GROMACS .gro file of C-alpha atoms in nm:
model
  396
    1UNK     CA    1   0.670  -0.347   4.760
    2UNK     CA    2   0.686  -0.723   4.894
    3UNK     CA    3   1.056  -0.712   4.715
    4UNK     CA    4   1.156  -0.398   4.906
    5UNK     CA    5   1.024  -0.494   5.242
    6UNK     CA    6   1.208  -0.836   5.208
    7UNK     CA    7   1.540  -0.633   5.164
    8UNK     CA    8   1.458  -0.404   5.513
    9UNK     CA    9   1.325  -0.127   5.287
   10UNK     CA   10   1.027   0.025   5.418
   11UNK     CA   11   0.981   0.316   5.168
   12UNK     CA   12   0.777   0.379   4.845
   13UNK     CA   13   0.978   0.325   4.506
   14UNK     CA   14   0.923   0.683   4.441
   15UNK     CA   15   1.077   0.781   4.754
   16UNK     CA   16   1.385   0.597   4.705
   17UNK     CA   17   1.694   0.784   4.577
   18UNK     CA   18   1.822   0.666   4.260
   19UNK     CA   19   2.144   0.511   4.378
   20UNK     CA   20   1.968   0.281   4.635
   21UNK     CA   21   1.658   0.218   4.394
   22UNK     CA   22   1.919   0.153   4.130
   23UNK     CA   23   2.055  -0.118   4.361
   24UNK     CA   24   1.702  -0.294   4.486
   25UNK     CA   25   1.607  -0.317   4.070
   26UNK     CA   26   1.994  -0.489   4.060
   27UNK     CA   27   1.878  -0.753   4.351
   28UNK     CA   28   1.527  -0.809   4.274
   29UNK     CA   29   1.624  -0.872   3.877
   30UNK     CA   30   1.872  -1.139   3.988
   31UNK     CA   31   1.576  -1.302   4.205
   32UNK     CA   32   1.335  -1.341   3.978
   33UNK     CA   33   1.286  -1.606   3.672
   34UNK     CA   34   1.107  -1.379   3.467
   35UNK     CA   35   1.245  -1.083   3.232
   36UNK     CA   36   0.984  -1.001   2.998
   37UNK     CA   37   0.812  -0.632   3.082
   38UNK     CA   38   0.991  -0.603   3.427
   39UNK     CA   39   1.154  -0.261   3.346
   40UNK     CA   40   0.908  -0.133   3.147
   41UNK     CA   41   0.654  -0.175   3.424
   42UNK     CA   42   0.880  -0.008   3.715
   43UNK     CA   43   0.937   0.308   3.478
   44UNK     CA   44   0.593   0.325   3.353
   45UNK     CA   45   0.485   0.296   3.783
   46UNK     CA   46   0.815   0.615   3.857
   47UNK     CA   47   0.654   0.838   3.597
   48UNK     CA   48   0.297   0.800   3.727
   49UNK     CA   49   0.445   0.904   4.063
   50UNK     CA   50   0.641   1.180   3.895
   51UNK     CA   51   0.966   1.050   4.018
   52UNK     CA   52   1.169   1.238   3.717
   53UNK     CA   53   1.425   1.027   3.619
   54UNK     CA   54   1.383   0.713   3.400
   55UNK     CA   55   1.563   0.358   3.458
   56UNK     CA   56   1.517   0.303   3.168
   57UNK     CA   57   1.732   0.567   2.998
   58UNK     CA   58   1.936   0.752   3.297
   59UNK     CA   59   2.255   0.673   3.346
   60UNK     CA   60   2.209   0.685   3.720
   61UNK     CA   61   2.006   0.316   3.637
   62UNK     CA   62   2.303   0.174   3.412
   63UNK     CA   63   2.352  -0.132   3.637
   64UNK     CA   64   2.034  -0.196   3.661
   65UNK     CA   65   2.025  -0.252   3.293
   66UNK     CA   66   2.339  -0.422   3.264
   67UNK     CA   67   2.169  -0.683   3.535
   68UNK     CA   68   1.923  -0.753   3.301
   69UNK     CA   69   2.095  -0.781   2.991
   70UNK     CA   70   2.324  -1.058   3.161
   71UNK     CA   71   2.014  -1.209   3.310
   72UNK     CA   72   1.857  -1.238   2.920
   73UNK     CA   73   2.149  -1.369   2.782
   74UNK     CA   74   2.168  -1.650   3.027
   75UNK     CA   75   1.785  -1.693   2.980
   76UNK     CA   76   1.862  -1.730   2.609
   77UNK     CA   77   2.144  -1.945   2.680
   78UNK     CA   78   1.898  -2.185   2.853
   79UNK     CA   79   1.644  -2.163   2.545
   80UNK     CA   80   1.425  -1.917   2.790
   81UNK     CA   81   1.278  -1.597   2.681
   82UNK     CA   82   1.104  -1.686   2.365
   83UNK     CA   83   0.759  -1.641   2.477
   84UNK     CA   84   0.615  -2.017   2.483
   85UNK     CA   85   0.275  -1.893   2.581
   86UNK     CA   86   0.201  -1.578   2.445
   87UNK     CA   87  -0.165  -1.545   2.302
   88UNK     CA   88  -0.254  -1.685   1.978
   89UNK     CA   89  -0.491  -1.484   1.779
   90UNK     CA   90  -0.815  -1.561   1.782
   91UNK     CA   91  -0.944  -1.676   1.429
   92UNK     CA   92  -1.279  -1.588   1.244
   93UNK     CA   93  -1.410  -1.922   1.225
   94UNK     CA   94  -1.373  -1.946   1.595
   95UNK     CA   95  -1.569  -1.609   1.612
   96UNK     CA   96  -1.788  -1.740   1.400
   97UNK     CA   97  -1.867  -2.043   1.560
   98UNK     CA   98  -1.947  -1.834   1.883
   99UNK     CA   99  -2.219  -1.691   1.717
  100UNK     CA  100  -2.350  -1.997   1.595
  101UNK     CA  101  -2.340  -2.103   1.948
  102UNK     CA  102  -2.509  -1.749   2.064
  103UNK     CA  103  -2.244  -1.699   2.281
  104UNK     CA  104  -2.202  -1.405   2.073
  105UNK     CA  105  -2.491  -1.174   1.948
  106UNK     CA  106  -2.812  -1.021   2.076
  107UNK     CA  107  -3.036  -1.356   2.138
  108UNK     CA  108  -2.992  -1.351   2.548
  109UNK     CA  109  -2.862  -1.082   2.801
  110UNK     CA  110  -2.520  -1.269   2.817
  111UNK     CA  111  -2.445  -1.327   2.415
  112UNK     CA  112  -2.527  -0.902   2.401
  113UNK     CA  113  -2.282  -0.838   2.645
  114UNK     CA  114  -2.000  -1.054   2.511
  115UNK     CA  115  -2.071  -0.868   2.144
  116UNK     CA  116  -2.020  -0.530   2.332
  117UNK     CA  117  -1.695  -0.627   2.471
  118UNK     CA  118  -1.640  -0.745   2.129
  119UNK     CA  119  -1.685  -0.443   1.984
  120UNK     CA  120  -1.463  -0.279   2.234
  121UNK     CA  121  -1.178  -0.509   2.247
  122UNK     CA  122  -1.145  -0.536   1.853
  123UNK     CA  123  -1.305  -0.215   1.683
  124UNK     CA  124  -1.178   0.013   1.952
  125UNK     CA  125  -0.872  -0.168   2.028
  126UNK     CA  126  -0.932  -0.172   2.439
  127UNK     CA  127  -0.718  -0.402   2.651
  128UNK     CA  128  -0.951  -0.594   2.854
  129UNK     CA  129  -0.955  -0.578   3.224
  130UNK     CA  130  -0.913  -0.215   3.338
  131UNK     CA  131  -0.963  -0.046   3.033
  132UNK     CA  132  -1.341  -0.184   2.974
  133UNK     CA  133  -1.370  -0.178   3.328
  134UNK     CA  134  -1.300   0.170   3.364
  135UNK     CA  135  -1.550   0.239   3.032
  136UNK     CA  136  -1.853   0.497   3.118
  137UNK     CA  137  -2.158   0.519   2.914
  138UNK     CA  138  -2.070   0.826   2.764
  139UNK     CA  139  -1.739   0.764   2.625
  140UNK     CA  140  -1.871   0.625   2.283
  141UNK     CA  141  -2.146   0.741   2.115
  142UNK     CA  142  -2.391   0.690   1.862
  143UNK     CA  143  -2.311   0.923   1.537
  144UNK     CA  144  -2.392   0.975   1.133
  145UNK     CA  145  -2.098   1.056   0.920
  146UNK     CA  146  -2.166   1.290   0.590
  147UNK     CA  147  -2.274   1.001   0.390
  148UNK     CA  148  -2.582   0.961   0.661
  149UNK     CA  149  -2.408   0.632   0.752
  150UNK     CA  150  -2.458   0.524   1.127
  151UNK     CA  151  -2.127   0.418   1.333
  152UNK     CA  152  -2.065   0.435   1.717
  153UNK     CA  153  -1.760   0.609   1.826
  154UNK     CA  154  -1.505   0.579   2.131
  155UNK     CA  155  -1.461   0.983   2.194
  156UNK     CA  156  -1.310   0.947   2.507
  157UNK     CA  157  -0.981   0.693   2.602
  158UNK     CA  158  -0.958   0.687   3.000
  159UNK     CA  159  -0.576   0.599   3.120
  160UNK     CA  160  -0.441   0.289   2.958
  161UNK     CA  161  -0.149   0.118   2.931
  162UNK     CA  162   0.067   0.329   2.767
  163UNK     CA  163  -0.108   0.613   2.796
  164UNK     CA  164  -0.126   0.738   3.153
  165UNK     CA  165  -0.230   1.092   3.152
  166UNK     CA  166   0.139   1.189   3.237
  167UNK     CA  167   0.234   1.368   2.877
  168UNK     CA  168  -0.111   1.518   2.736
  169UNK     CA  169   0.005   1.496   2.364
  170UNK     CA  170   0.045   1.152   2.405
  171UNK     CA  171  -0.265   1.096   2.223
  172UNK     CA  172  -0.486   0.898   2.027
  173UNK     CA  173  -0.458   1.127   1.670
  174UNK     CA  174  -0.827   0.917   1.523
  175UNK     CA  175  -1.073   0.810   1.690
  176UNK     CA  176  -1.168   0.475   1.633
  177UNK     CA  177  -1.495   0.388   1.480
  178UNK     CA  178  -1.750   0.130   1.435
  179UNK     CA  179  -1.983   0.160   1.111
  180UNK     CA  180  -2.323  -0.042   1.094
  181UNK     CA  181  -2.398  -0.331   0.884
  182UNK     CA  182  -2.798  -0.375   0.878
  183UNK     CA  183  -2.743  -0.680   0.681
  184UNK     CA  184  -2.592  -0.859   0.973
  185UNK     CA  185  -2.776  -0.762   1.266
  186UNK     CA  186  -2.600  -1.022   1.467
  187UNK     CA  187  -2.291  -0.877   1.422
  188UNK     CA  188  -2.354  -0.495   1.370
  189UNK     CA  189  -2.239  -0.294   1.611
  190UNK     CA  190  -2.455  -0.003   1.543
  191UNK     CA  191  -2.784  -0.231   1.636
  192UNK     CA  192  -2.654  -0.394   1.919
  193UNK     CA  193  -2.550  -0.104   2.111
  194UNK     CA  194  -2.898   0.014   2.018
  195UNK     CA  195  -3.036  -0.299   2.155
  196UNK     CA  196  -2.807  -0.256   2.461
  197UNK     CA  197  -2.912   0.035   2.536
  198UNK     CA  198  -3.328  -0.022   2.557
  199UNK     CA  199  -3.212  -0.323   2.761
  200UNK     CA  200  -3.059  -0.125   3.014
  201UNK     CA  201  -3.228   0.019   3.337
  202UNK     CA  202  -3.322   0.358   3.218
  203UNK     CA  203  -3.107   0.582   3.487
  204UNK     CA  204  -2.796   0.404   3.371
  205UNK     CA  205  -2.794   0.575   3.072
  206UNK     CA  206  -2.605   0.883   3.192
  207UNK     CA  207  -2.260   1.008   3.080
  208UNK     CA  208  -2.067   0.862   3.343
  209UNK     CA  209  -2.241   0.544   3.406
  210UNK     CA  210  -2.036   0.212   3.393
  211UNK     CA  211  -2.074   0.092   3.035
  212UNK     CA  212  -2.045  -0.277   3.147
  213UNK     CA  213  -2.303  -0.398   3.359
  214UNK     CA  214  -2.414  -0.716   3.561
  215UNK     CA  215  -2.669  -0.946   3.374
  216UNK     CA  216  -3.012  -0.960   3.591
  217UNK     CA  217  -3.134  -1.304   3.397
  218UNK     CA  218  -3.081  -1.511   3.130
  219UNK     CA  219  -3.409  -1.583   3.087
  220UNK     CA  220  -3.565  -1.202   3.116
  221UNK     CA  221  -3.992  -1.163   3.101
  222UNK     CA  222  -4.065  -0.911   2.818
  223UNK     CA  223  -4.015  -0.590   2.908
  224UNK     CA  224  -3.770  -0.661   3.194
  225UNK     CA  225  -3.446  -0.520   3.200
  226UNK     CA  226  -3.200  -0.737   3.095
  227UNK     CA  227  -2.889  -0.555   3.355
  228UNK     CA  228  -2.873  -0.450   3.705
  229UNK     CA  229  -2.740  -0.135   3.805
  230UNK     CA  230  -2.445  -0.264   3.898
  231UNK     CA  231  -2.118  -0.243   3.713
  232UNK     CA  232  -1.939  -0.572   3.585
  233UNK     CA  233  -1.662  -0.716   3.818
  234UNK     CA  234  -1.326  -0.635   3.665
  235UNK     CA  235  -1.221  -1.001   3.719
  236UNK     CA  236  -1.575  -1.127   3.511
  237UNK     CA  237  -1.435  -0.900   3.222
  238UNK     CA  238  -1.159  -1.081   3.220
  239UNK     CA  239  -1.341  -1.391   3.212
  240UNK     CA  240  -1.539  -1.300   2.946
  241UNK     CA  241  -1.324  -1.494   2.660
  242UNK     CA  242  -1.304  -1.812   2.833
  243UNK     CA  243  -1.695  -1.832   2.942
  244UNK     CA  244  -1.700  -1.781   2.537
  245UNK     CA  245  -1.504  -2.090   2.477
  246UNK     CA  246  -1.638  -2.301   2.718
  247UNK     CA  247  -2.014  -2.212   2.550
  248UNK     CA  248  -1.925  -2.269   2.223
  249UNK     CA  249  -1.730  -2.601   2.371
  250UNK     CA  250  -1.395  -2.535   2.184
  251UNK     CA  251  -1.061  -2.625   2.388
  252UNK     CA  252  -0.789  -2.599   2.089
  253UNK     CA  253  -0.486  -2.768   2.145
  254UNK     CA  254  -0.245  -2.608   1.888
  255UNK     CA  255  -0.306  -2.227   1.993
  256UNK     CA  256  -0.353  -2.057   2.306
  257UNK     CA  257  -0.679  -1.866   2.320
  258UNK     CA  258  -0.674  -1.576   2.609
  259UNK     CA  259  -0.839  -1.227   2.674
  260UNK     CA  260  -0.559  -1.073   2.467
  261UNK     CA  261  -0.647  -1.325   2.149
  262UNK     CA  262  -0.910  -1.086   2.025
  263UNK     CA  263  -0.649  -0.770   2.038
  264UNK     CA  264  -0.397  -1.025   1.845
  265UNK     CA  265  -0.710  -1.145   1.613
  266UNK     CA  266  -0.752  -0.709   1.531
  267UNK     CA  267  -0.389  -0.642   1.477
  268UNK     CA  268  -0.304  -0.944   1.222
  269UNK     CA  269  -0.620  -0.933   1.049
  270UNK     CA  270  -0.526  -0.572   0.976
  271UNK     CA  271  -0.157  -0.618   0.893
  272UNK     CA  272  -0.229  -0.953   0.666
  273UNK     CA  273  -0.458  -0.703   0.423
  274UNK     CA  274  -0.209  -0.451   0.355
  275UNK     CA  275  -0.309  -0.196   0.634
  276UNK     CA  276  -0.018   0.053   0.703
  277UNK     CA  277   0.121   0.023   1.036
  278UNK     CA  278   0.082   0.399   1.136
  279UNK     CA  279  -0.298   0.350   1.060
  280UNK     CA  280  -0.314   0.010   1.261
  281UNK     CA  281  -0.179   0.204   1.596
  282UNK     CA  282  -0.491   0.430   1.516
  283UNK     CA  283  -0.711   0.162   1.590
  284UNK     CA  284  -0.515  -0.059   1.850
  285UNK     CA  285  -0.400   0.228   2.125
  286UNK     CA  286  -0.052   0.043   2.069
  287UNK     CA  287   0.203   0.430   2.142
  288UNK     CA  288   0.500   0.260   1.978
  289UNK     CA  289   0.426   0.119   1.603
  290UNK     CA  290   0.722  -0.153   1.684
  291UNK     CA  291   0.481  -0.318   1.971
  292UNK     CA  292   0.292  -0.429   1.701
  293UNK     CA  293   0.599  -0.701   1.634
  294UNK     CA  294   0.434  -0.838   1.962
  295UNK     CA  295   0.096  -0.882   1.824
  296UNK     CA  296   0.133  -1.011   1.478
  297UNK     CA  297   0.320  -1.260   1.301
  298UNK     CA  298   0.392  -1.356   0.881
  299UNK     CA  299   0.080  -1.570   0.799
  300UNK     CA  300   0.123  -1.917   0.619
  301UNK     CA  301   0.075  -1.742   0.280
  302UNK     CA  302   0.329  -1.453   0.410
  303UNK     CA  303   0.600  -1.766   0.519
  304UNK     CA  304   0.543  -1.965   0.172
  305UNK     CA  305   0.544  -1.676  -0.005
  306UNK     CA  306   0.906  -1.551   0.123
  307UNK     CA  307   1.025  -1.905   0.085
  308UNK     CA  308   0.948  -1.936  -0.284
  309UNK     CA  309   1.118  -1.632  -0.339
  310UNK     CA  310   1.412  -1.753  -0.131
  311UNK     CA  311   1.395  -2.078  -0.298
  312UNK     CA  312   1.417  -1.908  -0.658
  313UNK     CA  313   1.051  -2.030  -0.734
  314UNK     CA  314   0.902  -1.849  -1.072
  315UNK     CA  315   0.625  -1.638  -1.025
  316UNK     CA  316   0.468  -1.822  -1.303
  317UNK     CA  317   0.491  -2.205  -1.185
  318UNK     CA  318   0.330  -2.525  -1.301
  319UNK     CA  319   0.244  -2.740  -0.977
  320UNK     CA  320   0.043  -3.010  -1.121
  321UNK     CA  321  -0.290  -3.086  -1.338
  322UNK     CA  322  -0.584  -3.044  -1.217
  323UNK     CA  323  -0.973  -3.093  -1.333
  324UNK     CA  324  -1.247  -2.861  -1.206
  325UNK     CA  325  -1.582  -2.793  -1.370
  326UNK     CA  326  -1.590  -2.515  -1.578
  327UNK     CA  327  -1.790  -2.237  -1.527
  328UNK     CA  328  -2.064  -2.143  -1.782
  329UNK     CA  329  -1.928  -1.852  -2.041
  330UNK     CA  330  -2.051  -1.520  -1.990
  331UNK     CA  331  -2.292  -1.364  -2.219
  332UNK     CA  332  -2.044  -1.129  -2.451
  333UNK     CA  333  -2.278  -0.805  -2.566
  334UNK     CA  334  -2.233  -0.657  -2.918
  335UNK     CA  335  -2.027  -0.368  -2.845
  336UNK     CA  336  -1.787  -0.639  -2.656
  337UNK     CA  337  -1.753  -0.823  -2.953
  338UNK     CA  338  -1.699  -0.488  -3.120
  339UNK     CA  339  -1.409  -0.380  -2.922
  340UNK     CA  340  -1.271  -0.722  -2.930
  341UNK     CA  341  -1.260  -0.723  -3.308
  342UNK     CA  342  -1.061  -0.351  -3.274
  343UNK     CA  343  -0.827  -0.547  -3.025
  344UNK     CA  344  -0.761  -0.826  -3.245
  345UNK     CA  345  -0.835  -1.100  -2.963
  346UNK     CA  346  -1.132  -1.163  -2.683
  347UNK     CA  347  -1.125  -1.126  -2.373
  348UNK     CA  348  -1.300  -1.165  -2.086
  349UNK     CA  349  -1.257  -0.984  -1.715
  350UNK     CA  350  -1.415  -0.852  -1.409
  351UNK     CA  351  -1.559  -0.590  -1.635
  352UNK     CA  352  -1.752  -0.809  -1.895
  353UNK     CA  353  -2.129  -0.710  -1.915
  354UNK     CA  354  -2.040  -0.387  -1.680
  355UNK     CA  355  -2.261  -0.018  -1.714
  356UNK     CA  356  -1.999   0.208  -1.649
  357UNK     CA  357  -2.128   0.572  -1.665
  358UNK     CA  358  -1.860   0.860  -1.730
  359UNK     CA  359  -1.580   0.928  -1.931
  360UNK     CA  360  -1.341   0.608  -1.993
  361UNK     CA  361  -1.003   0.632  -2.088
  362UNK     CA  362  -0.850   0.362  -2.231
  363UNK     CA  363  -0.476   0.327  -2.289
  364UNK     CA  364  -0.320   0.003  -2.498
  365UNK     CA  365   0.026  -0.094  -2.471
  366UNK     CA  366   0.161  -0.314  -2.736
  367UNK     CA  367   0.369  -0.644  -2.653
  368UNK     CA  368   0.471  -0.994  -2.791
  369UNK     CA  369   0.431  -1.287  -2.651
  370UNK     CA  370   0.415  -1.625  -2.685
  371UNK     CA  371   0.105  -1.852  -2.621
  372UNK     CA  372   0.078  -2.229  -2.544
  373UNK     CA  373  -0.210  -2.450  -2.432
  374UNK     CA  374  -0.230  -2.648  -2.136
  375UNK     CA  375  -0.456  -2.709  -1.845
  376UNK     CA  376  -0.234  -2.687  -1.509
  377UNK     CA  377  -0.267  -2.578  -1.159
  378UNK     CA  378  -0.031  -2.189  -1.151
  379UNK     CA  379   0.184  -2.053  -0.858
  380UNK     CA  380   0.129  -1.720  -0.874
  381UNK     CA  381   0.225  -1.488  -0.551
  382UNK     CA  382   0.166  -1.738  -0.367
  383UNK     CA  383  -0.188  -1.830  -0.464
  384UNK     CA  384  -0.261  -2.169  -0.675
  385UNK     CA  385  -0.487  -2.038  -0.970
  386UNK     CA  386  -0.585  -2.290  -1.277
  387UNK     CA  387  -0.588  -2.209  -1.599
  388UNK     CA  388  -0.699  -2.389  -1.931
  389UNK     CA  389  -0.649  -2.285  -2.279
  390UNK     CA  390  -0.392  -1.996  -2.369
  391UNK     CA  391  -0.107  -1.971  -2.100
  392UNK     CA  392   0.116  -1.669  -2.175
  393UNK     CA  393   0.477  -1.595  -2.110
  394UNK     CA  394   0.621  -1.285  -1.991
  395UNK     CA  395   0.599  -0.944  -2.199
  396UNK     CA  396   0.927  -0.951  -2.396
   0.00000   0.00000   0.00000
């Protein structure tokens, strides 16, 4: 609106006609050094006014797009535009370490609260800011799946980014869960929004209650609440990731930890073990499954994986020698020994010494192969695995 007013315009954007909107996107484009999101943002702000037509796809907004295709070239040109300081994802250890710190947890009023928006920015895939800030008491809840197994669930996803009310299939198709794990009660989600509750002033409890509320004391008396009434500033919620950092007292120069690390930290974590992309979106909120380019990148293993491959590098490759103490054999039971003899060799496997109860079908393929001993350090898909003994070649 600043923009507008500088060029003598004194109406809303969605008053504007296309043809001179067209032209004050043109201008204000041109004026400013930044590209990334610019369009985006002024369509996404037209359809929540209802302004029915799009700049980004109506031809009535051509030169508007033509503008800032020029203006990302020349961006480019200047090696501009690659998105210097974009969030790093947050790692586990660092998550870890924030525990260890109890900067994270349920040990003080403060630690809860961080594990909360924890819970909200990674299980439930909330942006932080307006999203949490906007979060009422009532919009997850505590459930038992038909296994008896607790979780909390986020039932009901206020306007976000991407989804602003405006098409009502546009839609959340799951809705993301967050299962307990008694065995870690520091870190399970299912007791600490238990313990989040209690700790709460009773008569915030109610459906539409702010979910995020203002510590009372760090130090509480027993019994005390550990909250006020009031709701959590929006700007505090933002704030939440770097009070964690400066508690724990990390300050990492080779990444860029922000707000949006933990939302990175959810989306790689997922996409480095195997998760399908249409399943990810599920959890993040993301409405387009190629945003999640923005959020994730190939690991190291990913990168030296695809560069073996480019480089012609065997599957099967001898790095170098290496000595490691041996692990005590496993017991072999008689009817092991048994089937070994029927096999003609031993072996040994994640199944040795198993119970397995029901019917087991076994089918044996027959192959040559060749056999050598040596004790060497193998490449194999990209993991370094040692062997000693029998090494064998491929199935011929």
């Amino acid at each position: 609106m600043a923009f507008l007013q500088s060029q003598g315009e004194q109406r809303f954007p969605e008053l504007i006609p296309p043809s001179d909107l067209n032209q004050h996107i043109s201008h204000f484009i041109l004026s400013v050094r930044k590209k990334g999101g610019m369009i985006s943002s002024i369509d996404r702000y037209l359809r929540t006014k209802s302004y029915g037509v799009s700049i980004i796809t109506d031809i009535k907004f051509d030169k508007s797009r033509s503008v800032l295709k020029m203006k990302m070239k020349d961006l480019k040109k200047l090696g501009k535009g690659n998105k210097p300081r974009a969030s790093d994802p947050i790692s586990d250890q660092d998550l870890q370490t924030m525990y260890e710190a109890n900067t994270l947890g349920a040990d003080n009023p403060t630690a809860l609260l961080h594990s909360m928006w924890l819970i909200c920015t990674m299980h439930f895939g909330m942006r932080t800011g307006k999203e949490t800030h906007k979060l009422q008491w009532g919009d997850i809840s505590l459930q038992l799946d038909d296994s008896n197994q607790e979780y909390i669930v986020y039932n009901t996803e206020r306007q976000t980014k991407t989804r602003t009310g405006v098409n009502e299939r546009n839609i959340r198709l799951a809705k993301p869960r967050a299962y307990a794990i008694p065995d870690i009660p520091q870190k399970d989600p299912v007791s600490l929004y238990k313990l989040y509750k209690n700790k709460r002033p009773a008569d915030t409890n109610g459906p539409e209650s702010p979910f995020f509320l203002s510590v009372n004391k760090e130090n509480p008396k027993p019994g005390q609440c550990w909250y006020k009434k009031t709701p959590m500033g929006i700007n505090k919620l933002y704030g939440i990731m770097k009070k964690m950092m400066t508690d724990t007292g990390l300050s990492p120069t080779d990444k860029r930890i922000t707000p949006y690390s933990v939302r990175k930290h959810l989306i790689q974590k997922l996409n480095d073990e195997g998760i399908p992309a249409n399943h990810i979106v599920q959890i993040s909120g993301t409405k387009n499954i190629n945003s999640l380019n923005n959020y994730s990148n190939l690991n190291p293993a990913q990168s030296r994986n695809i560069s073996n491959i480019l480089s012609n590098v065997p599957a099967l490759h001898v790095i170098q020698p290496v000595i490691r103490q041996t692990a005590p054999p496993a017991t072999v039971s008689s009817s092991t020994k048994e089937f070994q003899s029927i096999l003609g060799y031993e072996f040994s496997g994640i199944l040795t010494n198993a119970v397995i109860h029901g019917d087991v079908h076994i089918h044996l393929q027959q192959r040559s192969e060749t056999q050598s001993l040596s004790q060497t350090t193998q490449y194999v898909s990209g993991r370094k695995t040692k062997s000693s003994g029998i090494v064998s070649s491929q199935p011929s």
